Structure formats: C-alpha cells, structure tokens
Amino acid sequence: AGKFYQHAPTETSQATLAVVSPVFAVMKFDKEGNTTYFEKKKTELYQELGLQARDLRFQHVVSIATRNNKIIMRMEFLKAVITPEFLLILDYRNLSMEHWLLNELGSQLAGEGQLVTYSLPFEFRAIEAILQYWISKLQERLNTLQPQILETLEALVDPKLLSVDRSILRILLQNGKSLSELETDVKVFKETILEILDEEEVIEELCLSKWTDPQVFEESTSGIDHAEEMELLLENYYRQAEDLLNEARELRVLIDDSENIIFINLDSHRNVMMRLNLQLTMGTFSVSLFGLIGVAFGMNLESSLEEDPRIFWLVTGIMFLGSGLIWRRLLSFLGRHLEPPPPHVPAVLKKSQPPTGRVEIKTSLKGETFGLSRSTLTNQ
C-alpha cells in the first residue's frame, strides 16, 4: 500500500503533463519533394525522432546543432529537423513563410531550383534551402530599408532648410532602429555559422548520410569529401552574411555622416541669427547714444537755440550721422574679430612656395572637410 501510495502521484503527474504537452503542426518533406501535413504532441514527436525534450524547446534564436544523427535548425520563427530521409518544419503556420513552404521548398528539395547541392545527399539540399531562405529574408529587409533611409536623408540634408522637420526625424529614428535590429540578426546568423566552421567535428556530424549510408561513406573516403563540401556550403553563406552586414554598416555610416551635415547646417543658421541679433543690438546702441542730444533739447529748459529755425535740422543731421558712423565702426570691429585667423605657415614654406599655392591648399582642404559626407550621400 505504501509503494502504491508513493507511485500514484508520479503517474498522475506524468499523465497530466502529457495532456498539457504542446501540439506541433508539422509539415514533412521527403527526398522527392512530396509534402504531408499532420499534428503531433511534443512528447510523441521527440520519442519518434529519438530526441530529448530539450531538443524541441524552440525559442526565437538562431542555431544549428546535431542530436542523434538529426540536424536541428532554429532560424527564429523557422524551426526544422533534418534527417537523411526527410525534413520536418514545425509550427509552419506563419504568414511570412507559407508561400516558400507551399510553392518553393518542395521543388528545391526535388531538384527543381537554384540549389548547388543536388548531387549531394538530402541533408545538404535541406540545409542549403533553409540557409538560402533566411539570407533572402534578411536581404529583403535591407532592400526595404535602404530606399526609405536614402529618401529621408536626402530630405534632411538640404542646406536651404532653416529647421528640421520633426516628422522626418521620427521616420529616420524608426528606420535607424530597424537597421540596428537587422544588423543584430545578421551578426547572430554570421556568428552561428562561424562557430560551426571553427569546429571540425561539428562539420563532420552535419554529414548525416556519411555515417548511415555505406555507399556515401565510401564516396566520401575515396572521392568526394562531404565534410569539405559542407564547409564550402557554410562558408558561402557566411560570405553572403558578411556582405549583407557591410551594406548595413554603410547605411549606418551614411546616417552618421548625414547627422553631422545636419548639425553643421543648423550651427551655420544659428550663427547667422546670432550675428544679425548682434548687429541690431549695435545699431540700437548707436541710435540711443546720439539720441541723448534729442533728449537734452526736449527738456523744459529755455535757451537761445530753440529760436533758431535751422537748429532742428542741424541737430537731427548730427544725430543720424553720428549714429551711422558709430554703427559702421562697431560692425567693422565685429568683422575683424569674427574672421578666423590665417593658418600658421612655417618660414621655410613661405620662402619655397608661391602665394597662390597656399590658397589652393586652403581651398582644397575646405572642400574635403565640408564636402566629403555630402558627396558620399549624393553618390550613394
């Protein structure tokens, strides 16, 4: 009775776990590209495949691993189990890949597509088809972001704009965030392949048919080395991921350069406004200074000057002329102090180079400094 009492809760808990076990919607592809659909509980599925429960614990990560002569591929929402005889796609009801699964994957596995591994065993075709799909999804995301970012930057770096439209900045911020997410996904994909390329044993384990089919094993040992073919296949998609990451980095550099151009334009307009404000302040000071003469004549004091009809025009002329001279003097003083000092040239260069050479160097440096980012954007 005591033993029965001890084992009963365990059996009940196992039955309960079996009931609440998740159900996978599975799409199965064989070597000829034929497709079958079925649903199966997780416990039944990993028992049939000879796997552990943790092997089918799919998170939204990117990884490629081998378990018990099976290849388990995780490409975020794409979850696959590859064997030497068939390919299983788990939880395939995803709108973003239904078209690929229904119209393209079967024909690719059957030999009707652009794969380069048709002469190799089935697992090569399955791995290449999945890697090709995932790299194409990343490329589509970049192709969608690139024109949007270029159009937004072109609207922002216009030097005629005195202010920046906040709605355009919001769009640029969203595109920059999407670009950062894309860069992260490409890096994870590239690092996942690189980890496999660094482990020779893992590459050998990916060649499933080499260890199950005697004929394939003889071909691999005598002629075609399947491990080398697998390594070349992974290196190909590693290079594609690297090229894709370089394009994303170029867009990132373009955004940074455009931000610098925007800051330069805003600083230039702000300096113009500050200079105008300073000029108006000097003009007000000049008028106020000579306006004291009018204040003196406006007091309720009697003198012999107010009886002369010519004194009004004389005093008014002195006020305007003096204000203009003082304002002009202040503006010339401001201009001398705001101009940048000439670059220091050593005495040896002054004697050896003609005067025009210094002007050409100065002009070229100025063009390179302020025209680099904008020319890069225009060319792009």
Short mmCIF file of N, CA, C and O in Angstrom, two decimals, residues 58-64 73-80 97 127 130-131 133-135 189 192-193:
data_model
loop_
_atom_site.label_atom_id
_atom_site.label_comp_id
_atom_site.label_asym_id
_atom_site.label_seq_id
_atom_site.Cartn_x
_atom_site.Cartn_y
_atom_site.Cartn_z
N PHE A 58 12.07 25.06 -28.78
CA PHE A 58 12.44 26.07 -29.77
C PHE A 58 12.14 27.47 -29.25
O PHE A 58 10.99 27.81 -28.97
N GLN A 59 13.16 28.27 -29.13
CA GLN A 59 12.99 29.68 -28.87
C GLN A 59 13.30 30.46 -30.15
O GLN A 59 13.74 29.88 -31.14
N HIS A 60 13.05 31.76 -30.10
CA HIS A 60 13.34 32.60 -31.26
C HIS A 60 14.83 32.94 -31.25
O HIS A 60 15.25 34.07 -30.96
N VAL A 61 15.63 31.95 -31.58
CA VAL A 61 17.07 32.12 -31.66
C VAL A 61 17.54 31.53 -32.98
O VAL A 61 16.76 30.93 -33.73
N VAL A 62 18.81 31.72 -33.26
CA VAL A 62 19.43 31.16 -34.47
C VAL A 62 20.50 30.18 -34.03
O VAL A 62 21.45 30.56 -33.34
N SER A 63 20.35 28.93 -34.40
CA SER A 63 21.33 27.91 -34.02
C SER A 63 21.20 26.72 -34.96
O SER A 63 20.14 26.46 -35.54
N ILE A 64 22.30 25.98 -35.09
CA ILE A 64 22.36 24.74 -35.87
C ILE A 64 23.09 23.72 -35.02
O ILE A 64 24.24 23.95 -34.63
N MET A 73 17.67 22.82 -36.69
CA MET A 73 17.95 24.18 -37.13
C MET A 73 16.89 25.12 -36.56
O MET A 73 15.69 24.88 -36.70
N ARG A 74 17.37 26.18 -35.93
CA ARG A 74 16.49 27.23 -35.41
C ARG A 74 16.85 28.53 -36.10
O ARG A 74 17.97 29.02 -35.96
N MET A 75 15.94 29.09 -36.86
CA MET A 75 16.09 30.38 -37.51
C MET A 75 14.94 31.28 -37.06
O MET A 75 14.03 31.60 -37.83
N GLU A 76 14.97 31.63 -35.78
CA GLU A 76 13.90 32.41 -35.15
C GLU A 76 12.57 31.68 -35.31
O GLU A 76 12.36 30.64 -34.71
N PHE A 77 11.67 32.18 -36.16
CA PHE A 77 10.36 31.55 -36.30
C PHE A 77 10.40 30.29 -37.16
O PHE A 77 9.43 29.54 -37.22
N LEU A 78 11.52 30.03 -37.86
CA LEU A 78 11.67 28.83 -38.68
C LEU A 78 12.34 27.74 -37.86
O LEU A 78 13.49 27.90 -37.42
N LYS A 79 11.62 26.62 -37.65
CA LYS A 79 12.12 25.53 -36.81
C LYS A 79 12.08 24.26 -37.65
O LYS A 79 11.02 23.87 -38.15
N ALA A 80 13.21 23.59 -37.78
CA ALA A 80 13.31 22.44 -38.67
C ALA A 80 14.12 21.33 -38.03
O ALA A 80 15.05 21.59 -37.26
N MET A 97 6.23 32.72 -44.22
CA MET A 97 6.94 31.66 -44.94
C MET A 97 6.02 30.61 -45.54
O MET A 97 6.50 29.60 -46.04
N ILE A 127 19.68 21.81 -45.83
CA ILE A 127 20.40 22.90 -45.16
C ILE A 127 20.55 24.10 -46.08
O ILE A 127 20.32 25.25 -45.68
N ILE A 130 17.22 26.04 -46.48
CA ILE A 130 16.87 26.85 -45.30
C ILE A 130 17.78 28.06 -45.19
O ILE A 130 17.32 29.19 -44.92
N LEU A 131 19.09 27.87 -45.38
CA LEU A 131 20.01 29.00 -45.31
C LEU A 131 19.72 30.02 -46.41
O LEU A 131 19.80 31.24 -46.18
N TYR A 133 16.82 30.59 -47.82
CA TYR A 133 15.59 31.31 -47.46
C TYR A 133 15.88 32.38 -46.42
O TYR A 133 15.40 33.51 -46.54
N TRP A 134 16.67 32.05 -45.42
CA TRP A 134 16.89 33.01 -44.34
C TRP A 134 17.73 34.19 -44.80
O TRP A 134 17.45 35.34 -44.45
N ILE A 135 18.75 33.95 -45.62
CA ILE A 135 19.56 35.06 -46.10
C ILE A 135 18.76 35.93 -47.06
O ILE A 135 18.96 37.15 -47.13
N PHE A 189 23.39 35.47 -37.18
CA PHE A 189 23.44 34.45 -38.22
C PHE A 189 24.89 34.15 -38.61
O PHE A 189 25.30 32.98 -38.74
N THR A 192 26.72 32.29 -35.81
CA THR A 192 26.28 30.89 -35.71
C THR A 192 27.02 30.02 -36.72
O THR A 192 27.49 28.92 -36.39
N ILE A 193 27.14 30.49 -37.95
CA ILE A 193 27.86 29.72 -38.97
C ILE A 193 29.35 29.66 -38.64
O ILE A 193 30.01 28.63 -38.83
#
